mmCIF file of C-alpha atoms in Angstrom:
data_model
loop_
_atom_site.group_PDB
_atom_site.id
_atom_site.type_symbol
_atom_site.label_atom_id
_atom_site.label_comp_id
_atom_site.label_asym_id
_atom_site.label_seq_id
_atom_site.Cartn_x
_atom_site.Cartn_y
_atom_site.Cartn_z
ATOM 1 C CA UNK A 1 19.502 19.342 14.472
ATOM 2 C CA UNK A 2 17.229 18.845 11.473
ATOM 3 C CA UNK A 3 17.258 20.464 8.050
ATOM 4 C CA UNK A 4 15.378 23.658 7.359
ATOM 5 C CA UNK A 5 11.721 23.147 6.370
ATOM 6 C CA UNK A 6 12.364 24.094 2.756
ATOM 7 C CA UNK A 7 15.511 21.992 2.388
ATOM 8 C CA UNK A 8 15.380 18.626 0.691
ATOM 9 C CA UNK A 9 18.264 16.266 1.334
ATOM 10 C CA UNK A 10 19.423 14.945 -2.024
ATOM 11 C CA UNK A 11 21.545 12.229 -0.442
ATOM 12 C CA UNK A 12 18.382 10.483 0.745
ATOM 13 C CA UNK A 13 16.988 10.412 -2.798
ATOM 14 C CA UNK A 14 20.295 9.043 -4.104
ATOM 15 C CA UNK A 15 20.266 6.348 -1.410
ATOM 16 C CA UNK A 16 16.695 5.468 -2.339
ATOM 17 C CA UNK A 17 17.689 5.154 -6.016
ATOM 18 C CA UNK A 18 20.500 2.769 -5.034
ATOM 19 C CA UNK A 19 17.972 0.699 -3.082
ATOM 20 C CA UNK A 20 15.737 0.559 -6.173
ATOM 21 C CA UNK A 21 18.670 -0.863 -8.132
ATOM 22 C CA UNK A 22 19.258 -3.460 -5.414
ATOM 23 C CA UNK A 23 15.599 -4.413 -5.489
ATOM 24 C CA UNK A 24 15.660 -4.923 -9.245
ATOM 25 C CA UNK A 25 18.684 -7.201 -8.869
ATOM 26 C CA UNK A 26 17.469 -9.389 -6.006
ATOM 27 C CA UNK A 27 13.957 -9.825 -7.377
ATOM 28 C CA UNK A 28 15.262 -10.605 -10.866
ATOM 29 C CA UNK A 29 17.404 -13.310 -9.273
ATOM 30 C CA UNK A 30 14.446 -14.692 -7.317
ATOM 31 C CA UNK A 31 11.867 -14.610 -10.114
ATOM 32 C CA UNK A 32 13.873 -15.116 -13.312
ATOM 33 C CA UNK A 33 17.215 -16.605 -12.291
ATOM 34 C CA UNK A 34 18.175 -20.053 -11.027
ATOM 35 C CA UNK A 35 17.137 -21.150 -7.511
ATOM 36 C CA UNK A 36 19.236 -19.380 -4.886
ATOM 37 C CA UNK A 37 20.586 -22.728 -3.681
ATOM 38 C CA UNK A 38 22.304 -23.075 -7.058
ATOM 39 C CA UNK A 39 24.161 -19.768 -6.875
ATOM 40 C CA UNK A 40 27.911 -19.685 -6.310
ATOM 41 C CA UNK A 41 30.846 -17.325 -6.538
ATOM 42 C CA UNK A 42 29.997 -13.775 -7.588
ATOM 43 C CA UNK A 43 26.327 -14.723 -8.003
ATOM 44 C CA UNK A 44 26.062 -15.670 -4.338
ATOM 45 C CA UNK A 45 27.883 -12.497 -3.245
ATOM 46 C CA UNK A 46 25.559 -10.219 -5.243
ATOM 47 C CA UNK A 47 22.478 -12.062 -3.998
ATOM 48 C CA UNK A 48 23.587 -11.892 -0.358
ATOM 49 C CA UNK A 49 24.336 -8.164 -0.631
ATOM 50 C CA UNK A 50 20.836 -7.388 -1.885
ATOM 51 C CA UNK A 51 18.525 -10.056 -0.445
ATOM 52 C CA UNK A 52 16.410 -8.306 2.171
ATOM 53 C CA UNK A 53 18.929 -5.465 2.335
ATOM 54 C CA UNK A 54 17.310 -3.313 -0.362
ATOM 55 C CA UNK A 55 13.966 -3.567 1.432
ATOM 56 C CA UNK A 56 15.631 -2.783 4.763
ATOM 57 C CA UNK A 57 17.167 0.338 3.241
ATOM 58 C CA UNK A 58 13.773 1.527 2.016
ATOM 59 C CA UNK A 59 12.172 1.036 5.419
ATOM 60 C CA UNK A 60 14.975 2.862 7.220
ATOM 61 C CA UNK A 61 14.775 5.751 4.727
ATOM 62 C CA UNK A 62 11.023 5.858 5.264
ATOM 63 C CA UNK A 63 11.487 6.274 9.001
ATOM 64 C CA UNK A 64 14.133 8.927 8.417
ATOM 65 C CA UNK A 65 11.891 10.923 6.091
ATOM 66 C CA UNK A 66 8.863 10.716 8.371
ATOM 67 C CA UNK A 67 10.959 11.620 11.398
ATOM 68 C CA UNK A 68 12.247 14.739 9.655
ATOM 69 C CA UNK A 69 8.743 15.699 8.600
ATOM 70 C CA UNK A 70 7.410 15.427 12.141
ATOM 71 C CA UNK A 71 10.412 17.293 13.552
ATOM 72 C CA UNK A 72 9.670 20.226 11.269
ATOM 73 C CA UNK A 73 6.009 20.541 12.036
ATOM 74 C CA UNK A 74 3.916 18.091 14.022
ATOM 75 C CA UNK A 75 0.335 19.335 13.900
ATOM 76 C CA UNK A 76 -3.064 17.713 13.822
ATOM 77 C CA UNK A 77 -3.080 18.193 10.059
ATOM 78 C CA UNK A 78 0.325 16.583 9.536
ATOM 79 C CA UNK A 79 -0.708 13.595 11.660
ATOM 80 C CA UNK A 80 -3.874 13.196 9.632
ATOM 81 C CA UNK A 81 -1.864 13.329 6.431
ATOM 82 C CA UNK A 82 0.399 10.547 7.712
ATOM 83 C CA UNK A 83 -2.600 8.465 8.737
ATOM 84 C CA UNK A 84 -4.158 8.935 5.311
ATOM 85 C CA UNK A 85 -0.896 7.882 3.705
ATOM 86 C CA UNK A 86 -0.879 4.862 5.991
ATOM 87 C CA UNK A 87 -4.359 3.900 4.816
ATOM 88 C CA UNK A 88 -3.466 4.408 1.150
ATOM 89 C CA UNK A 89 -0.211 2.427 1.284
ATOM 90 C CA UNK A 90 -1.714 -0.303 3.458
ATOM 91 C CA UNK A 91 -4.607 -0.769 1.034
ATOM 92 C CA UNK A 92 -2.217 -0.787 -1.904
ATOM 93 C CA UNK A 93 -0.159 -3.395 -0.092
ATOM 94 C CA UNK A 94 -3.158 -5.686 0.351
ATOM 95 C CA UNK A 95 -3.797 -5.492 -3.400
ATOM 96 C CA UNK A 96 -0.115 -6.094 -4.127
ATOM 97 C CA UNK A 97 -0.169 -9.149 -1.858
ATOM 98 C CA UNK A 98 -2.451 -10.876 -4.363
ATOM 99 C CA UNK A 99 0.444 -11.191 -6.831
ATOM 100 C CA UNK A 100 3.539 -10.663 -4.652
ATOM 101 C CA UNK A 101 3.972 -12.538 -1.334
ATOM 102 C CA UNK A 102 6.921 -10.303 -0.436
ATOM 103 C CA UNK A 103 4.824 -7.114 -0.292
ATOM 104 C CA UNK A 104 6.137 -4.513 2.112
ATOM 105 C CA UNK A 105 3.572 -1.740 1.736
ATOM 106 C CA UNK A 106 1.417 -3.128 4.545
ATOM 107 C CA UNK A 107 4.391 -2.640 6.853
ATOM 108 C CA UNK A 108 4.582 0.980 5.732
ATOM 109 C CA UNK A 109 0.905 1.410 6.512
ATOM 110 C CA UNK A 110 1.281 0.262 10.115
ATOM 111 C CA UNK A 111 4.555 2.158 10.591
ATOM 112 C CA UNK A 112 3.118 5.448 9.323
ATOM 113 C CA UNK A 113 0.076 5.089 11.541
ATOM 114 C CA UNK A 114 2.293 4.624 14.616
ATOM 115 C CA UNK A 115 4.876 7.254 13.628
ATOM 116 C CA UNK A 116 3.355 10.328 15.384
ATOM 117 C CA UNK A 117 3.210 8.375 18.639
ATOM 118 C CA UNK A 118 6.728 6.924 18.279
ATOM 119 C CA UNK A 119 8.103 10.336 17.368
ATOM 120 C CA UNK A 120 7.410 11.517 20.921
ATOM 121 C CA UNK A 121 9.674 8.856 22.404
ATOM 122 C CA UNK A 122 13.158 9.781 23.543
ATOM 123 C CA UNK A 123 16.126 8.755 21.421
ATOM 124 C CA UNK A 124 17.142 6.256 24.092
ATOM 125 C CA UNK A 125 13.666 4.707 24.115
ATOM 126 C CA UNK A 126 13.649 4.388 20.317
ATOM 127 C CA UNK A 127 17.038 2.653 20.404
ATOM 128 C CA UNK A 128 15.714 0.295 23.062
ATOM 129 C CA UNK A 129 12.672 -0.489 20.928
ATOM 130 C CA UNK A 130 14.925 -1.334 17.971
ATOM 131 C CA UNK A 131 16.835 -3.824 20.121
ATOM 132 C CA UNK A 132 13.626 -5.283 21.586
ATOM 133 C CA UNK A 133 12.054 -5.839 18.162
ATOM 134 C CA UNK A 134 15.174 -7.601 16.893
ATOM 135 C CA UNK A 135 15.706 -9.798 19.948
ATOM 136 C CA UNK A 136 12.043 -10.716 20.479
ATOM 137 C CA UNK A 137 11.536 -12.220 17.040
ATOM 138 C CA UNK A 138 13.272 -15.606 17.636
ATOM 139 C CA UNK A 139 10.975 -16.322 20.591
ATOM 140 C CA UNK A 140 7.899 -15.231 18.635
ATOM 141 C CA UNK A 141 8.949 -17.418 15.698
ATOM 142 C CA UNK A 142 9.089 -20.465 17.957
ATOM 143 C CA UNK A 143 5.747 -19.680 19.592
ATOM 144 C CA UNK A 144 3.853 -19.412 16.280
ATOM 145 C CA UNK A 145 5.747 -22.274 14.543
ATOM 146 C CA UNK A 146 7.165 -19.829 12.036
ATOM 147 C CA UNK A 147 7.012 -21.713 8.728
ATOM 148 C CA UNK A 148 4.067 -24.025 9.464
ATOM 149 C CA UNK A 149 1.709 -22.101 7.149
ATOM 150 C CA UNK A 150 4.126 -21.791 4.221
ATOM 151 C CA UNK A 151 4.436 -23.958 1.123
ATOM 152 C CA UNK A 152 7.907 -22.853 0.067
ATOM 153 C CA UNK A 153 7.772 -24.692 -3.253
ATOM 154 C CA UNK A 154 4.937 -22.449 -4.469
ATOM 155 C CA UNK A 155 5.479 -19.490 -2.092
ATOM 156 C CA UNK A 156 1.887 -19.700 -0.912
ATOM 157 C CA UNK A 157 0.675 -19.054 2.621
ATOM 158 C CA UNK A 158 -2.141 -21.210 3.955
ATOM 159 C CA UNK A 159 -5.046 -19.198 5.360
ATOM 160 C CA UNK A 160 -3.642 -15.830 4.288
ATOM 161 C CA UNK A 161 -7.085 -14.291 3.736
ATOM 162 C CA UNK A 162 -8.513 -15.435 7.063
ATOM 163 C CA UNK A 163 -8.378 -12.917 9.946
ATOM 164 C CA UNK A 164 -5.897 -14.952 11.990
ATOM 165 C CA UNK A 165 -3.755 -15.826 8.985
ATOM 166 C CA UNK A 166 -3.612 -12.236 7.754
ATOM 167 C CA UNK A 167 -2.605 -10.911 11.185
ATOM 168 C CA UNK A 168 0.051 -13.596 11.691
ATOM 169 C CA UNK A 169 1.462 -13.024 8.210
ATOM 170 C CA UNK A 170 1.653 -9.286 8.767
ATOM 171 C CA UNK A 171 2.935 -9.497 12.316
ATOM 172 C CA UNK A 172 5.317 -12.446 12.606
ATOM 173 C CA UNK A 173 5.622 -15.041 9.853
ATOM 174 C CA UNK A 174 5.272 -13.172 6.569
ATOM 175 C CA UNK A 175 8.094 -12.262 4.198
ATOM 176 C CA UNK A 176 8.580 -8.852 5.834
ATOM 177 C CA UNK A 177 6.711 -9.037 9.171
ATOM 178 C CA UNK A 178 6.313 -6.156 11.597
ATOM 179 C CA UNK A 179 8.291 -8.165 14.118
ATOM 180 C CA UNK A 180 11.188 -7.507 13.633
ATOM 181 C CA UNK A 181 11.101 -5.368 10.442
ATOM 182 C CA UNK A 182 9.552 -2.377 12.185
ATOM 183 C CA UNK A 183 13.003 -1.957 13.772
ATOM 184 C CA UNK A 184 14.325 -0.455 10.532
ATOM 185 C CA UNK A 185 11.612 2.205 10.532
ATOM 186 C CA UNK A 186 12.125 3.004 14.208
ATOM 187 C CA UNK A 187 15.862 3.388 13.685
ATOM 188 C CA UNK A 188 15.075 5.767 10.821
ATOM 189 C CA UNK A 189 13.008 7.884 13.221
ATOM 190 C CA UNK A 190 15.986 7.931 15.563
ATOM 191 C CA UNK A 191 18.452 8.888 12.815
ATOM 192 C CA UNK A 192 16.186 11.748 11.716
ATOM 193 C CA UNK A 193 17.350 13.611 14.818
ATOM 194 C CA UNK A 194 20.903 13.892 13.465
ATOM 195 C CA UNK A 195 22.132 16.800 11.375
ATOM 196 C CA UNK A 196 22.422 15.306 7.904
ATOM 197 C CA UNK A 197 23.959 18.458 6.475
ATOM 198 C CA UNK A 198 27.031 17.747 8.604
ATOM 199 C CA UNK A 199 29.642 15.880 6.546
ATOM 200 C CA UNK A 200 31.032 14.242 9.676
ATOM 201 C CA UNK A 201 27.615 12.674 10.341
ATOM 202 C CA UNK A 202 27.474 11.408 6.767
ATOM 203 C CA UNK A 203 30.941 9.843 6.940
ATOM 204 C CA UNK A 204 30.289 8.281 10.345
ATOM 205 C CA UNK A 205 27.124 6.665 9.018
ATOM 206 C CA UNK A 206 28.982 5.253 6.011
ATOM 207 C CA UNK A 207 31.730 3.712 8.128
ATOM 208 C CA UNK A 208 29.343 2.510 10.827
ATOM 209 C CA UNK A 209 27.365 0.692 8.145
ATOM 210 C CA UNK A 210 30.474 -0.947 6.707
ATOM 211 C CA UNK A 211 31.681 -2.160 10.090
ATOM 212 C CA UNK A 212 28.256 -3.368 11.219
ATOM 213 C CA UNK A 213 27.759 -5.351 8.019
ATOM 214 C CA UNK A 214 31.241 -6.917 8.088
ATOM 215 C CA UNK A 215 31.080 -7.834 11.776
ATOM 216 C CA UNK A 216 27.585 -9.340 11.461
ATOM 217 C CA UNK A 217 28.613 -11.450 8.476
ATOM 218 C CA UNK A 218 31.847 -12.625 10.123
ATOM 219 C CA UNK A 219 30.051 -13.435 13.369
ATOM 220 C CA UNK A 220 27.392 -15.365 11.483
ATOM 221 C CA UNK A 221 29.900 -17.380 9.464
ATOM 222 C CA UNK A 222 31.898 -18.262 12.564
ATOM 223 C CA UNK A 223 28.896 -19.150 14.709
ATOM 224 C CA UNK A 224 27.303 -21.293 11.999
ATOM 225 C CA UNK A 225 30.527 -23.249 11.538
ATOM 226 C CA UNK A 226 31.010 -23.787 15.272
ATOM 227 C CA UNK A 227 27.367 -24.713 15.867
ATOM 228 C CA UNK A 228 27.262 -27.248 13.037
ATOM 229 C CA UNK A 229 30.349 -28.974 14.443
ATOM 230 C CA UNK A 230 28.916 -29.004 17.973
ATOM 231 C CA UNK A 231 26.182 -30.993 19.672
ATOM 232 C CA UNK A 232 23.755 -28.268 18.607
ATOM 233 C CA UNK A 233 24.420 -29.108 14.971
ATOM 234 C CA UNK A 234 23.928 -32.824 15.570
ATOM 235 C CA UNK A 235 20.648 -32.195 17.361
ATOM 236 C CA UNK A 236 19.126 -29.549 15.067
ATOM 237 C CA UNK A 237 20.813 -30.172 11.736
ATOM 238 C CA UNK A 238 22.767 -27.800 9.501
ATOM 239 C CA UNK A 239 19.681 -26.296 7.873
ATOM 240 C CA UNK A 240 18.082 -25.142 11.134
ATOM 241 C CA UNK A 241 21.404 -23.925 12.529
ATOM 242 C CA UNK A 242 21.951 -21.834 9.402
ATOM 243 C CA UNK A 243 18.433 -20.419 9.665
ATOM 244 C CA UNK A 244 19.008 -19.425 13.302
ATOM 245 C CA UNK A 245 22.516 -18.008 13.003
ATOM 246 C CA UNK A 246 22.734 -17.073 9.333
ATOM 247 C CA UNK A 247 22.084 -13.773 7.598
ATOM 248 C CA UNK A 248 19.326 -14.721 5.166
ATOM 249 C CA UNK A 249 16.218 -12.548 5.315
ATOM 250 C CA UNK A 250 13.868 -15.502 5.788
ATOM 251 C CA UNK A 251 13.536 -15.929 8.706
ATOM 252 C CA UNK A 252 14.811 -12.489 9.825
ATOM 253 C CA UNK A 253 16.959 -13.564 12.750
ATOM 254 C CA UNK A 254 19.091 -11.060 14.723
ATOM 255 C CA UNK A 255 22.299 -11.467 12.707
ATOM 256 C CA UNK A 256 20.409 -10.823 9.473
ATOM 257 C CA UNK A 257 18.890 -7.714 11.026
ATOM 258 C CA UNK A 258 22.334 -6.415 12.002
ATOM 259 C CA UNK A 259 23.741 -7.190 8.568
ATOM 260 C CA UNK A 260 20.812 -5.466 6.856
ATOM 261 C CA UNK A 261 21.080 -2.474 9.193
ATOM 262 C CA UNK A 262 24.722 -2.254 8.181
ATOM 263 C CA UNK A 263 23.887 -2.179 4.474
ATOM 264 C CA UNK A 264 21.087 0.345 5.034
ATOM 265 C CA UNK A 265 23.402 2.687 6.963
ATOM 266 C CA UNK A 266 26.132 2.183 4.369
ATOM 267 C CA UNK A 267 23.779 3.126 1.525
ATOM 268 C CA UNK A 268 22.423 6.098 3.467
ATOM 269 C CA UNK A 269 25.867 7.468 4.277
ATOM 270 C CA UNK A 270 27.110 6.648 0.791
ATOM 271 C CA UNK A 271 24.204 8.514 -0.762
ATOM 272 C CA UNK A 272 25.602 11.682 0.788
ATOM 273 C CA UNK A 273 29.354 11.044 0.705
ATOM 274 C CA UNK A 274 29.652 9.467 -2.737
ATOM 275 C CA UNK A 275 26.751 11.419 -4.207
ATOM 276 C CA UNK A 276 28.753 14.619 -3.895
ATOM 277 C CA UNK A 277 31.434 13.168 -6.190
ATOM 278 C CA UNK A 278 29.125 11.993 -8.973
ATOM 279 C CA UNK A 279 28.880 13.900 -12.250
ATOM 280 C CA UNK A 280 26.100 16.464 -12.056
ATOM 281 C CA UNK A 281 23.885 14.760 -14.633
ATOM 282 C CA UNK A 282 24.168 11.350 -12.987
ATOM 283 C CA UNK A 283 23.424 12.904 -9.599
ATOM 284 C CA UNK A 284 20.295 14.573 -10.976
ATOM 285 C CA UNK A 285 19.202 11.313 -12.618
ATOM 286 C CA UNK A 286 19.495 9.361 -9.361
ATOM 287 C CA UNK A 287 17.695 12.059 -7.372
ATOM 288 C CA UNK A 288 14.820 12.025 -9.875
ATOM 289 C CA UNK A 289 14.674 8.221 -9.689
ATOM 290 C CA UNK A 290 14.591 8.193 -5.890
ATOM 291 C CA UNK A 291 11.626 10.560 -5.855
ATOM 292 C CA UNK A 292 9.520 8.086 -7.854
ATOM 293 C CA UNK A 293 10.293 5.001 -5.780
ATOM 294 C CA UNK A 294 6.655 4.040 -5.131
ATOM 295 C CA UNK A 295 5.924 3.817 -8.856
ATOM 296 C CA UNK A 296 9.105 1.871 -9.568
ATOM 297 C CA UNK A 297 8.503 -0.536 -6.702
ATOM 298 C CA UNK A 298 5.074 -1.585 -7.931
ATOM 299 C CA UNK A 299 6.152 -1.316 -11.561
ATOM 300 C CA UNK A 300 9.051 -3.714 -11.191
ATOM 301 C CA UNK A 301 6.843 -6.186 -9.296
ATOM 302 C CA UNK A 302 4.295 -6.226 -12.122
ATOM 303 C CA UNK A 303 7.060 -6.508 -14.738
ATOM 304 C CA UNK A 304 8.732 -9.487 -13.079
ATOM 305 C CA UNK A 305 5.455 -11.250 -12.293
ATOM 306 C CA UNK A 306 4.438 -10.734 -15.924
ATOM 307 C CA UNK A 307 7.713 -12.253 -17.166
ATOM 308 C CA UNK A 308 7.227 -15.217 -14.836
ATOM 309 C CA UNK A 309 3.687 -15.780 -16.129
ATOM 310 C CA UNK A 310 5.055 -15.584 -19.670
ATOM 311 C CA UNK A 311 7.212 -18.609 -18.940
ATOM 312 C CA UNK A 312 10.521 -17.050 -17.905
ATOM 313 C CA UNK A 313 10.259 -17.877 -14.207
ATOM 314 C CA UNK A 314 13.576 -19.327 -12.969
ATOM 315 C CA UNK A 315 14.582 -20.018 -16.567
ATOM 316 C CA UNK A 316 17.403 -17.522 -17.015
ATOM 317 C CA UNK A 317 21.008 -17.765 -15.918
ATOM 318 C CA UNK A 318 22.155 -15.531 -13.082
ATOM 319 C CA UNK A 319 24.024 -13.333 -15.562
ATOM 320 C CA UNK A 320 20.955 -12.971 -17.790
ATOM 321 C CA UNK A 321 18.742 -12.177 -14.786
ATOM 322 C CA UNK A 322 21.187 -9.494 -13.706
ATOM 323 C CA UNK A 323 21.159 -8.130 -17.255
ATOM 324 C CA UNK A 324 17.374 -7.822 -17.110
ATOM 325 C CA UNK A 325 17.651 -6.085 -13.730
ATOM 326 C CA UNK A 326 20.168 -3.504 -14.893
ATOM 327 C CA UNK A 327 18.306 -2.926 -18.147
ATOM 328 C CA UNK A 328 15.127 -2.324 -16.160
ATOM 329 C CA UNK A 329 16.902 0.020 -13.774
ATOM 330 C CA UNK A 330 18.486 1.928 -16.665
ATOM 331 C CA UNK A 331 15.017 2.376 -18.168
ATOM 332 C CA UNK A 332 13.689 3.605 -14.838
ATOM 333 C CA UNK A 333 16.517 6.149 -14.528
ATOM 334 C CA UNK A 334 15.940 7.347 -18.088
ATOM 335 C CA UNK A 335 12.200 7.864 -17.596
ATOM 336 C CA UNK A 336 12.738 9.548 -14.223
ATOM 337 C CA UNK A 337 15.324 11.890 -15.725
ATOM 338 C CA UNK A 338 13.097 12.856 -18.636
ATOM 339 C CA UNK A 339 10.336 13.690 -16.155
ATOM 340 C CA UNK A 340 12.724 15.584 -13.905
ATOM 341 C CA UNK A 341 11.390 13.675 -10.895
ATOM 342 C CA UNK A 342 7.875 15.031 -11.457
ATOM 343 C CA UNK A 343 5.262 12.886 -9.662
ATOM 344 C CA UNK A 344 3.760 10.028 -11.647
ATOM 345 C CA UNK A 345 0.282 8.555 -11.260
ATOM 346 C CA UNK A 346 0.806 6.711 -7.962
ATOM 347 C CA UNK A 347 2.660 9.625 -6.373
ATOM 348 C CA UNK A 348 -0.100 11.995 -7.448
ATOM 349 C CA UNK A 349 -2.766 9.641 -6.103
ATOM 350 C CA UNK A 350 -0.928 9.336 -2.786
ATOM 351 C CA UNK A 351 -0.598 13.106 -2.419
ATOM 352 C CA UNK A 352 -4.199 13.716 -3.462
ATOM 353 C CA UNK A 353 -5.537 11.114 -1.043
ATOM 354 C CA UNK A 354 -3.380 12.264 1.860
ATOM 355 C CA UNK A 355 -3.776 16.059 1.483
ATOM 356 C CA UNK A 356 -7.500 16.684 0.947
ATOM 357 C CA UNK A 357 -7.424 20.308 2.105
ATOM 358 C CA UNK A 358 -5.183 23.303 1.331
ATOM 359 C CA UNK A 359 -4.418 23.631 5.028
ATOM 360 C CA UNK A 360 -3.151 20.060 5.227
ATOM 361 C CA UNK A 361 -1.213 20.490 2.021
ATOM 362 C CA UNK A 362 0.543 23.491 3.535
ATOM 363 C CA UNK A 363 1.406 21.489 6.633
ATOM 364 C CA UNK A 364 3.145 18.960 4.428
ATOM 365 C CA UNK A 365 4.913 21.492 2.241
ATOM 366 C CA UNK A 366 8.342 20.382 0.998
ATOM 367 C CA UNK A 367 8.599 17.208 3.073
ATOM 368 C CA UNK A 368 11.012 14.385 2.366
ATOM 369 C CA UNK A 369 9.528 11.985 -0.135
ATOM 370 C CA UNK A 370 6.879 9.656 1.211
ATOM 371 C CA UNK A 371 8.162 6.293 2.459
ATOM 372 C CA UNK A 372 8.399 3.645 -0.190
ATOM 373 C CA UNK A 373 10.162 0.414 -0.852
#
């Protein structure tokens, strides 16, 4: 059962705002803070909770929003609007890739283009596709020699702007490749078929996310320890074993995907369950922030890249980097609140580009917010 066409689910906007906060934190750590290998204690915990997980949450929420939109009214016009959004976000992602190797907007472009077709699949088929995307990646990574094109010291990708390099980067060996990251979007399409007004659904999602995250992390820790002490560890070395069985987002191996799915479901369920208990003003502020996620995604990228170019790259302590992240997020919440969630330039451009006719605009009336990271 899906929400009524005129109903907007505030819990999704709150979840998206939480993901924005997580993105500020992890990217401030990566760009301004010390190298991740030097993190310990609480710094390591915070980094592990946000690294790749904030992006995963955005992609899952994107699939959820698009799935709800198509469930309400799938017409030729609504499909064209999605395809136009795909073109806009994909093009924006290519531009963003010039300054940010971790761009995720290209993934949105491909996912939105495929969404009307995937929406016709059964729930069982979508679940099977999620599993296939996750489990196929390790084999694909071996076949393409996953990190052969990367210079990790400078985060540059050799041959990125050649046809073969661009396709490989987008599909398999980029920061957020379609294989397996499309699984988050597909799961969002599947979850869109649940009744999110039902409090039992919200609570189940929260607890499912907690358990999935905890079990994935415990399984990873145990398997890494056993493998390192075994013949596998002697043959491959601790670094490769950790990459294969760990929960870091690069490369996105199955246990990372499960851990990130857990966090994404936790944030989604928490956006509904905990959002209801927030003070009214804070709830409104987070909802307004979540509705402007596209602007804040690109804005925080430009801010952090600018600070790095100004000489602050990996110069701050972890605590100082987190301070910058929370200060930036507080500013974002303040601006969003003052605007009441009214669309900013990028949101207006996206809507204008994707709804060129009144008829199409009507087909997209009151949809969930467009997918964003």
